[in-house]
Every structure is written in C-alpha cells, then in structure tokens.
PDB file of C-alpha atoms and ligand atoms in Angstrom:
ATOM      1  CA  MET A   1      46.489  71.366  69.310  1.00  0.00           C
ATOM      2  CA  LEU A   2      43.150  69.641  69.980  1.00  0.00           C
ATOM      3  CA  GLU A   3      42.935  66.067  71.127  1.00  0.00           C
ATOM      4  CA  VAL A   4      39.730  64.095  71.453  1.00  0.00           C
ATOM      5  CA  ARG A   5      40.088  61.140  73.817  1.00  0.00           C
ATOM      6  CA  ASP A   6      37.413  58.481  74.118  1.00  0.00           C
ATOM      7  CA  VAL A   7      34.763  61.145  73.882  1.00  0.00           C
ATOM      8  CA  GLY A   8      31.142  60.203  74.357  1.00  0.00           C
ATOM      9  CA  TYR A   9      28.182  62.549  74.450  1.00  0.00           C
ATOM     10  CA  ILE A  10      24.637  61.789  75.510  1.00  0.00           C
ATOM     11  CA  TYR A  11      21.727  64.205  75.031  1.00  0.00           C
ATOM     12  CA  GLN A  12      19.651  63.568  78.119  1.00  0.00           C
ATOM     13  CA  GLY A  13      15.987  64.219  77.486  1.00  0.00           C
ATOM     14  CA  LYS A  14      13.094  63.811  79.872  1.00  0.00           C
ATOM     15  CA  TYR A  15      11.850  60.581  78.343  1.00  0.00           C
ATOM     16  CA  GLN A  16      14.787  59.353  76.331  1.00  0.00           C
ATOM     17  CA  SER A  17      18.469  59.854  75.954  1.00  0.00           C
ATOM     18  CA  ILE A  18      20.377  59.927  72.692  1.00  0.00           C
ATOM     19  CA  GLU A  19      23.945  58.752  72.471  1.00  0.00           C
ATOM     20  CA  ALA A  20      25.289  61.180  69.871  1.00  0.00           C
ATOM     21  CA  LEU A  21      28.996  60.321  70.249  1.00  0.00           C
ATOM     22  CA  LYS A  22      30.553  56.999  71.188  1.00  0.00           C
ATOM     23  CA  ARG A  23      34.220  56.814  72.192  1.00  0.00           C
ATOM     24  CA  VAL A  24      35.524  59.161  69.547  1.00  0.00           C
ATOM     25  CA  ASN A  25      39.298  59.495  69.268  1.00  0.00           C
ATOM     26  CA  CYS A  26      41.030  61.910  66.947  1.00  0.00           C
ATOM     27  CA  HIS A  27      43.364  64.842  66.963  1.00  0.00           C
ATOM     28  CA  PHE A  28      43.793  68.103  65.156  1.00  0.00           C
ATOM     29  CA  ALA A  29      47.073  69.926  64.559  1.00  0.00           C
ATOM     30  CA  ALA A  30      47.691  73.643  64.066  1.00  0.00           C
ATOM     31  CA  GLY A  31      48.340  74.758  60.501  1.00  0.00           C
ATOM     32  CA  LYS A  32      46.035  72.138  59.019  1.00  0.00           C
ATOM     33  CA  PHE A  33      42.674  72.181  57.309  1.00  0.00           C
ATOM     34  CA  TYR A  34      40.389  69.299  58.348  1.00  0.00           C
ATOM     35  CA  ALA A  35      37.059  68.119  57.017  1.00  0.00           C
ATOM     36  CA  VAL A  36      34.541  66.187  59.109  1.00  0.00           C
ATOM     37  CA  THR A  37      31.908  64.448  57.067  1.00  0.00           C
ATOM     38  CA  GLY A  38      29.200  61.808  57.421  1.00  0.00           C
ATOM     39  CA  PRO A  39      25.455  61.301  57.163  1.00  0.00           C
ATOM     40  CA  SER A  40      22.879  63.483  58.854  1.00  0.00           C
ATOM     41  CA  GLY A  41      22.623  62.695  62.548  1.00  0.00           C
ATOM     42  CA  SER A  42      26.048  61.049  62.726  1.00  0.00           C
ATOM     43  CA  GLY A  43      27.262  63.440  65.421  1.00  0.00           C
ATOM     44  CA  LYS A  44      29.287  66.010  63.458  1.00  0.00           C
ATOM     45  CA  SER A  45      27.731  69.142  64.948  1.00  0.00           C
ATOM     46  CA  THR A  46      27.820  67.592  68.403  1.00  0.00           C
ATOM     47  CA  LEU A  47      31.551  66.987  68.058  1.00  0.00           C
ATOM     48  CA  LEU A  48      32.071  70.536  66.782  1.00  0.00           C
ATOM     49  CA  SER A  49      30.184  72.065  69.683  1.00  0.00           C
ATOM     50  CA  LEU A  50      32.378  70.143  72.120  1.00  0.00           C
ATOM     51  CA  LEU A  51      35.504  71.319  70.275  1.00  0.00           C
ATOM     52  CA  ALA A  52      34.105  74.847  70.529  1.00  0.00           C
ATOM     53  CA  GLY A  53      33.757  74.478  74.292  1.00  0.00           C
ATOM     54  CA  LEU A  54      29.992  74.937  74.258  1.00  0.00           C
ATOM     55  CA  ASP A  55      29.586  71.859  76.425  1.00  0.00           C
ATOM     56  CA  LEU A  56      31.715  69.132  77.989  1.00  0.00           C
ATOM     57  CA  PRO A  57      31.770  65.494  76.883  1.00  0.00           C
ATOM     58  CA  THR A  58      29.668  63.114  78.981  1.00  0.00           C
ATOM     59  CA  SER A  59      32.627  60.737  78.977  1.00  0.00           C
ATOM     60  CA  GLY A  60      36.236  61.010  77.889  1.00  0.00           C
ATOM     61  CA  GLU A  61      37.957  64.343  77.480  1.00  0.00           C
ATOM     62  CA  ILE A  62      39.083  67.010  75.051  1.00  0.00           C
ATOM     63  CA  LEU A  63      42.542  68.457  75.463  1.00  0.00           C
ATOM     64  CA  VAL A  64      43.566  71.887  74.238  1.00  0.00           C
ATOM     65  CA  GLU A  65      47.338  72.013  73.939  1.00  0.00           C
ATOM     66  CA  GLY A  66      47.535  69.349  76.602  1.00  0.00           C
ATOM     67  CA  CYS A  67      45.057  70.917  79.062  1.00  0.00           C
ATOM     68  CA  THR A  68      41.742  69.233  79.631  1.00  0.00           C
ATOM     69  CA  MET A  69      38.788  71.387  78.647  1.00  0.00           C
ATOM     70  CA  ALA A  70      37.010  70.404  81.878  1.00  0.00           C
ATOM     71  CA  ALA A  71      39.554  72.365  83.898  1.00  0.00           C
ATOM     72  CA  MET A  72      39.595  75.405  81.644  1.00  0.00           C
ATOM     73  CA  ASP A  73      37.712  78.661  81.674  1.00  0.00           C
ATOM     74  CA  ARG A  74      35.532  77.761  78.698  1.00  0.00           C
ATOM     75  CA  ASP A  75      34.082  81.272  78.329  1.00  0.00           C
ATOM     76  CA  LYS A  76      37.583  82.576  77.874  1.00  0.00           C
ATOM     77  CA  TYR A  77      38.375  79.733  75.472  1.00  0.00           C
ATOM     78  CA  ARG A  78      35.341  80.645  73.366  1.00  0.00           C
ATOM     79  CA  ARG A  79      36.151  84.346  73.449  1.00  0.00           C
ATOM     80  CA  GLU A  80      39.853  84.115  72.777  1.00  0.00           C
ATOM     81  CA  VAL A  81      40.830  80.773  71.263  1.00  0.00           C
ATOM     82  CA  ALA A  82      38.095  79.130  69.221  1.00  0.00           C
ATOM     83  CA  SER A  83      35.529  80.774  66.932  1.00  0.00           C
ATOM     84  CA  VAL A  84      32.627  79.140  65.162  1.00  0.00           C
ATOM     85  CA  VAL A  85      31.306  79.942  61.691  1.00  0.00           C
ATOM     86  CA  TYR A  86      27.811  78.720  60.837  1.00  0.00           C
ATOM     87  CA  GLN A  87      26.017  77.798  57.652  1.00  0.00           C
ATOM     88  CA  SER A  88      23.571  80.652  58.110  1.00  0.00           C
ATOM     89  CA  PHE A  89      26.352  83.220  58.746  1.00  0.00           C
ATOM     90  CA  ASN A  90      24.729  84.496  61.975  1.00  0.00           C
ATOM     91  CA  LEU A  91      25.829  88.101  61.512  1.00  0.00           C
ATOM     92  CA  PHE A  92      24.167  90.709  63.711  1.00  0.00           C
ATOM     93  CA  PRO A  93      21.530  92.194  61.384  1.00  0.00           C
ATOM     94  CA  LEU A  94      21.524  95.643  62.952  1.00  0.00           C
ATOM     95  CA  LEU A  95      25.277  96.098  62.738  1.00  0.00           C
ATOM     96  CA  THR A  96      27.216  96.976  59.601  1.00  0.00           C
ATOM     97  CA  ALA A  97      29.851  94.581  58.270  1.00  0.00           C
ATOM     98  CA  LEU A  98      32.572  96.639  59.926  1.00  0.00           C
ATOM     99  CA  GLU A  99      30.733  96.702  63.258  1.00  0.00           C
ATOM    100  CA  ASN A 100      30.141  92.959  63.050  1.00  0.00           C
ATOM    101  CA  VAL A 101      33.863  92.341  62.683  1.00  0.00           C
ATOM    102  CA  MET A 102      34.683  94.847  65.445  1.00  0.00           C
ATOM    103  CA  TYR A 103      32.296  93.208  67.883  1.00  0.00           C
ATOM    104  CA  PRO A 104      34.552  90.407  69.281  1.00  0.00           C
ATOM    105  CA  MET A 105      37.295  92.965  69.871  1.00  0.00           C
ATOM    106  CA  GLU A 106      34.909  95.191  71.796  1.00  0.00           C
ATOM    107  CA  LEU A 107      34.181  92.235  74.066  1.00  0.00           C
ATOM    108  CA  LEU A 108      37.908  92.090  74.695  1.00  0.00           C
ATOM    109  CA  HIS A 109      37.956  95.848  75.472  1.00  0.00           C
ATOM    110  CA  VAL A 110      40.126  96.730  72.506  1.00  0.00           C
ATOM    111  CA  SER A 111      39.889 100.468  71.799  1.00  0.00           C
ATOM    112  CA  LYS A 112      37.422 101.473  69.109  1.00  0.00           C
ATOM    113  CA  ALA A 113      40.108 102.939  66.861  1.00  0.00           C
ATOM    114  CA  THR A 114      42.277  99.821  67.021  1.00  0.00           C
ATOM    115  CA  ALA A 115      39.255  97.553  66.531  1.00  0.00           C
ATOM    116  CA  ALA A 116      38.186  99.515  63.452  1.00  0.00           C
ATOM    117  CA  GLU A 117      41.676  99.375  62.022  1.00  0.00           C
ATOM    118  CA  THR A 118      41.996  95.612  62.587  1.00  0.00           C
ATOM    119  CA  ALA A 119      38.493  94.992  61.225  1.00  0.00           C
ATOM    120  CA  LYS A 120      39.338  96.865  58.042  1.00  0.00           C
ATOM    121  CA  ARG A 121      42.497  94.842  57.611  1.00  0.00           C
ATOM    122  CA  LEU A 122      40.590  91.554  58.125  1.00  0.00           C
ATOM    123  CA  ILE A 123      37.854  92.566  55.687  1.00  0.00           C
ATOM    124  CA  GLY A 124      40.594  93.286  53.164  1.00  0.00           C
ATOM    125  CA  GLU A 125      42.255  89.952  53.812  1.00  0.00           C
ATOM    126  CA  ILE A 126      39.120  88.007  53.041  1.00  0.00           C
ATOM    127  CA  GLY A 127      38.859  89.853  49.765  1.00  0.00           C
ATOM    128  CA  LEU A 128      36.179  92.479  50.366  1.00  0.00           C
ATOM    129  CA  GLY A 129      36.588  96.171  49.663  1.00  0.00           C
ATOM    130  CA  GLU A 130      35.904  99.416  51.496  1.00  0.00           C
ATOM    131  CA  LYS A 131      32.375  99.621  50.217  1.00  0.00           C
ATOM    132  CA  THR A 132      31.516  96.659  52.426  1.00  0.00           C
ATOM    133  CA  TYR A 133      32.296  98.503  55.660  1.00  0.00           C
ATOM    134  CA  GLN A 134      28.980 100.298  55.946  1.00  0.00           C
ATOM    135  CA  GLN A 135      26.815  97.558  54.440  1.00  0.00           C
ATOM    136  CA  PHE A 136      24.297  95.754  56.583  1.00  0.00           C
ATOM    137  CA  PRO A 137      24.154  91.952  56.230  1.00  0.00           C
ATOM    138  CA  VAL A 138      20.805  92.104  54.436  1.00  0.00           C
ATOM    139  CA  MET A 139      22.489  94.099  51.647  1.00  0.00           C
ATOM    140  CA  MET A 140      25.227  91.528  51.077  1.00  0.00           C
ATOM    141  CA  SER A 141      25.242  88.304  49.078  1.00  0.00           C
ATOM    142  CA  GLY A 142      25.554  84.980  50.875  1.00  0.00           C
ATOM    143  CA  GLY A 143      29.190  84.651  49.873  1.00  0.00           C
ATOM    144  CA  GLU A 144      29.956  88.144  51.151  1.00  0.00           C
ATOM    145  CA  GLN A 145      28.151  87.498  54.422  1.00  0.00           C
ATOM    146  CA  GLN A 146      30.078  84.287  54.927  1.00  0.00           C
ATOM    147  CA  ARG A 147      33.354  86.087  54.305  1.00  0.00           C
ATOM    148  CA  VAL A 148      32.399  88.750  56.850  1.00  0.00           C
ATOM    149  CA  SER A 149      31.547  86.045  59.356  1.00  0.00           C
ATOM    150  CA  ILE A 150      34.993  84.515  58.807  1.00  0.00           C
ATOM    151  CA  ALA A 151      36.559  87.936  59.358  1.00  0.00           C
ATOM    152  CA  ARG A 152      34.545  88.223  62.566  1.00  0.00           C
ATOM    153  CA  ALA A 153      35.772  84.785  63.662  1.00  0.00           C
ATOM    154  CA  LEU A 154      39.344  85.940  63.097  1.00  0.00           C
ATOM    155  CA  ALA A 155      38.810  89.196  64.963  1.00  0.00           C
ATOM    156  CA  ALA A 156      39.074  87.718  68.420  1.00  0.00           C
ATOM    157  CA  GLY A 157      42.608  86.619  67.582  1.00  0.00           C
ATOM    158  CA  GLY A 158      42.126  82.922  68.423  1.00  0.00           C
ATOM    159  CA  LYS A 159      43.893  80.342  66.346  1.00  0.00           C
ATOM    160  CA  ILE A 160      41.071  77.802  66.000  1.00  0.00           C
ATOM    161  CA  ILE A 161      38.317  78.205  63.407  1.00  0.00           C
ATOM    162  CA  LEU A 162      35.431  75.743  63.538  1.00  0.00           C
ATOM    163  CA  ALA A 163      32.865  75.834  60.756  1.00  0.00           C
ATOM    164  CA  ASP A 164      29.566  73.953  60.547  1.00  0.00           C
ATOM    165  CA  GLU A 165      28.742  73.577  56.851  1.00  0.00           C
ATOM    166  CA  PRO A 166      30.080  77.031  55.984  1.00  0.00           C
ATOM    167  CA  THR A 167      29.406  76.570  52.287  1.00  0.00           C
ATOM    168  CA  GLY A 168      26.052  74.813  52.661  1.00  0.00           C
ATOM    169  CA  ASN A 169      24.145  77.880  51.479  1.00  0.00           C
ATOM    170  CA  LEU A 170      26.530  78.981  48.751  1.00  0.00           C
ATOM    171  CA  ASP A 171      26.913  78.375  45.035  1.00  0.00           C
ATOM    172  CA  SER A 172      30.014  76.586  43.830  1.00  0.00           C
ATOM    173  CA  ALA A 173      32.022  79.723  42.969  1.00  0.00           C
ATOM    174  CA  ASN A 174      31.506  81.159  46.450  1.00  0.00           C
ATOM    175  CA  GLU A 175      32.112  77.767  47.983  1.00  0.00           C
ATOM    176  CA  GLU A 176      35.478  77.531  46.265  1.00  0.00           C
ATOM    177  CA  ASN A 177      36.369  80.989  47.462  1.00  0.00           C
ATOM    178  CA  ILE A 178      35.500  80.241  51.087  1.00  0.00           C
ATOM    179  CA  VAL A 179      37.420  76.965  51.002  1.00  0.00           C
ATOM    180  CA  LYS A 180      40.426  78.789  49.567  1.00  0.00           C
ATOM    181  CA  ILE A 181      40.287  81.374  52.357  1.00  0.00           C
ATOM    182  CA  MET A 182      40.062  78.683  55.037  1.00  0.00           C
ATOM    183  CA  LYS A 183      42.845  76.646  53.515  1.00  0.00           C
ATOM    184  CA  ASN A 184      45.065  79.722  53.357  1.00  0.00           C
ATOM    185  CA  LEU A 185      44.373  80.536  56.984  1.00  0.00           C
ATOM    186  CA  ALA A 186      45.635  77.087  57.910  1.00  0.00           C
ATOM    187  CA  HIS A 187      48.586  76.820  55.577  1.00  0.00           C
ATOM    188  CA  GLU A 188      49.811  80.420  55.497  1.00  0.00           C
ATOM    189  CA  LYS A 189      48.818  81.698  58.927  1.00  0.00           C
ATOM    190  CA  GLY A 190      48.982  78.602  61.099  1.00  0.00           C
ATOM    191  CA  TYR A 191      45.319  78.398  62.104  1.00  0.00           C
ATOM    192  CA  LEU A 192      43.682  75.121  62.942  1.00  0.00           C
ATOM    193  CA  VAL A 193      40.628  74.996  60.661  1.00  0.00           C
ATOM    194  CA  ILE A 194      37.959  72.298  61.030  1.00  0.00           C
ATOM    195  CA  VAL A 195      35.044  72.258  58.620  1.00  0.00           C
ATOM    196  CA  ILE A 196      31.963  70.068  58.710  1.00  0.00           C
ATOM    197  CA  THR A 197      30.798  69.363  55.208  1.00  0.00           C
ATOM    198  CA  HIS A 198      28.670  67.070  53.095  1.00  0.00           C
ATOM    199  CA  ASN A 199      30.536  68.186  50.034  1.00  0.00           C
ATOM    200  CA  PRO A 200      33.105  65.817  48.492  1.00  0.00           C
ATOM    201  CA  ASN A 201      34.851  68.773  46.799  1.00  0.00           C
ATOM    202  CA  VAL A 202      35.516  70.344  50.181  1.00  0.00           C
ATOM    203  CA  CYS A 203      36.795  67.012  51.557  1.00  0.00           C
ATOM    204  CA  GLU A 204      39.137  66.729  48.626  1.00  0.00           C
ATOM    205  CA  GLN A 205      40.775  70.021  49.573  1.00  0.00           C
ATOM    206  CA  ALA A 206      41.366  69.012  53.181  1.00  0.00           C
ATOM    207  CA  ASP A 207      44.645  67.802  54.670  1.00  0.00           C
ATOM    208  CA  ALA A 208      42.731  65.073  56.489  1.00  0.00           C
ATOM    209  CA  VAL A 209      39.131  63.883  56.472  1.00  0.00           C
ATOM    210  CA  TYR A 210      37.331  62.377  59.459  1.00  0.00           C
ATOM    211  CA  ARG A 211      34.261  60.358  58.547  1.00  0.00           C
ATOM    212  CA  MET A 212      31.531  59.816  61.111  1.00  0.00           C
ATOM    213  CA  ARG A 213      28.726  57.315  61.297  1.00  0.00           C
ATOM    214  CA  ASP A 214      26.279  56.689  64.131  1.00  0.00           C
ATOM    215  CA  GLY A 215      28.341  58.707  66.574  1.00  0.00           C
ATOM    216  CA  GLU A 216      31.543  56.896  65.734  1.00  0.00           C
ATOM    217  CA  LEU A 217      34.585  57.854  63.763  1.00  0.00           C
ATOM    218  CA  ARG A 218      35.389  55.643  60.840  1.00  0.00           C
ATOM    219  CA  THR A 219      38.913  55.556  59.586  1.00  0.00           C
TER     220      THR A 219
HETATM  221  N1  ATP B 301      19.709  69.267  71.224  1.00  0.00           N
HETATM  222  C1  ATP B 301      19.560  67.963  71.024  1.00  0.00           C
HETATM  223  N2  ATP B 301      18.792  67.223  71.850  1.00  0.00           N
HETATM  224  C2  ATP B 301      18.651  65.885  71.671  1.00  0.00           C
HETATM  225  N3  ATP B 301      19.241  65.201  70.681  1.00  0.00           N
HETATM  226  C3  ATP B 301      20.024  65.876  69.824  1.00  0.00           C
HETATM  227  C4  ATP B 301      20.217  67.287  69.944  1.00  0.00           C
HETATM  228  N4  ATP B 301      21.040  67.693  68.937  1.00  0.00           N
HETATM  229  C5  ATP B 301      21.342  66.590  68.241  1.00  0.00           C
HETATM  230  N5  ATP B 301      20.747  65.491  68.768  1.00  0.00           N
HETATM  231  C6  ATP B 301      20.848  64.098  68.282  1.00  0.00           C
HETATM  232  O1  ATP B 301      22.209  63.714  68.311  1.00  0.00           O
HETATM  233  C7  ATP B 301      22.567  62.984  67.151  1.00  0.00           C
HETATM  234  C8  ATP B 301      23.703  63.694  66.431  1.00  0.00           C
HETATM  235  O2  ATP B 301      23.268  64.969  65.989  1.00  0.00           O
HETATM  236  P1  ATP B 301      24.219  66.026  65.265  1.00  0.00           P
HETATM  237  O3  ATP B 301      23.478  67.301  65.194  1.00  0.00           O
HETATM  238  O4  ATP B 301      25.538  66.032  65.948  1.00  0.00           O
HETATM  239  O5  ATP B 301      24.362  65.362  63.818  1.00  0.00           O
HETATM  240  P2  ATP B 301      25.029  65.931  62.489  1.00  0.00           P
HETATM  241  O6  ATP B 301      25.998  64.888  62.042  1.00  0.00           O
HETATM  242  O7  ATP B 301      25.542  67.298  62.708  1.00  0.00           O
HETATM  243  O8  ATP B 301      23.812  65.935  61.455  1.00  0.00           O
HETATM  244  P3  ATP B 301      23.465  66.964  60.254  1.00  0.00           P
HETATM  245  O9  ATP B 301      24.347  66.569  59.107  1.00  0.00           O
HETATM  246  O10 ATP B 301      22.037  66.679  59.971  1.00  0.00           O
HETATM  247  O11 ATP B 301      23.715  68.353  60.737  1.00  0.00           O
HETATM  248  C9  ATP B 301      21.296  62.870  66.319  1.00  0.00           C
HETATM  249  O12 ATP B 301      20.721  61.614  66.583  1.00  0.00           O
HETATM  250  C10 ATP B 301      20.429  63.981  66.841  1.00  0.00           C
HETATM  251  O13 ATP B 301      19.072  63.629  66.749  1.00  0.00           O
HETATM  252 MG1   MG B 302      24.989  69.191  61.922  1.00  0.00          MG
END
C-alpha cells in the first residue's frame, strides 16, 4: 500500500542542513500493524510526516498504491486517505468529543445528520459511551482523549492511520487498550496502521518492526 524507495530527507536551514533520512527503503501493506522504533533524532517522525504527505522526500520517492506521492494531490491524500494521531492528542479544545469526530466529515461536506450518526458509531467502536459525546477534551482522561483522536482519524474514511507515539502520555492500561484498538483496525478492518514508539511492549504486538538509527533503517 505504501512503498518507500531510496528516500532521503534534508532539513535545509539558513546556516546548516540536517540529513534526517538517508536512502530509506521499506514497505507497508494494508491490514497490518507496524511499529517504527529507534533512538531520539533517528528520523522516525520525519519518515512519518513524509508518509502522511506533509512534505515530499528530498530524494527518492514514496508510492501510494503504485502512484508516486509527488504526482498526487497531497491535500486530498491527507483529507481522505491518511490520518495522523499524535502523542498529545491534538483535539480541538472548544469542540465536544462528538464535534471533534464530526469535523473531518464536515470538511468533506457530509451532512450534519450523517456525520453525527457516523461519529457516534465510531465513538462506540473505540469503546466510549454516550456520555462522552458532549464532553470537552479538558474533561476527559488522556486515554479517553486518545481514543477520541483515533475515532477522529477514522472519520475521514481513509485506510491509513499513522501515529507518532500515541501511547507516550498514557499509563500501561490505557496503552494496552490503544494498542488493541489499533491492532484490531489493522487485522479486522484492513487498515494500514503505522505506530512510532519507544516502547518494546508495543513493538512486540506489531506484525513487523522497523528500527531506525541515524536516518537509516536497520534490518
Ligand atoms: N523542523 C526541523 N528542522 C531542522 N531539523 C529537524 C527538524 N525536525 C527534525 N529535525 C532533525 O532531523 C533529525 C530527525 O528528527 P526526527 O524528529 O525525525 O527524529 P525522531 O526519531 O522522531 O526523534 P524523537 O524520538 O526524539 O521524536 C534530527 O537530527 C532532528 O534534529
Ligand atoms: Mg519524533
């Protein structure tokens, strides 16, 4: 589903440039749960942001179902195909949980009634009840917020979920729960799920683990 071919990425600053990725090759299949791990600064988040279509590689290419990202409408890709979940949840603080999950559908001009219905179903699927609908993020626990942000990522209907240390701020019970949800999405619903993690327990649950070091993939 996603193929990374000889990908390099250089952050070009005014006085210095940093080579964050060096000829990375790997691929990711639908229906699988992947972990990307490695020391701080090894290029994990950079790789994820390229997979998310936030920027293009400086060299090499990323293919989405055989099409090079460089030739794609990346705004559309980000809206409709790939969603990112962050460590800090990044929910909109002034919207309720339900409104947060409805938001991506509103961008796609889905009717309000349909969006609400789908959002309620997604909130149910990630294991939260009706009382969550009207809660604002500040009133929810970290684990609950992360589950809502997963529901929001699912709301756009894309089949790729990218997560940058999604359990980094959670205790181990919540971490287990989030990993279980992500694994289920891959194995039961056919999503491609890629999770950056420092946590060996999360790696253990993955179908495949990519290890990075100094911008390179180690196998
Ligand atoms: N916006 C930026 N501008 C310049 N250099 C950057 C930028 N973001 C990251 N880098 C550099 O690129 C390299 C890879 O960073 P990246 O954020 O991908 O690492 P990471 O593996 O996600 O680390 P961490 O585990 O700490 O999140 C590092 O040397 C970092 O300093
Ligand atoms: Mg990072």
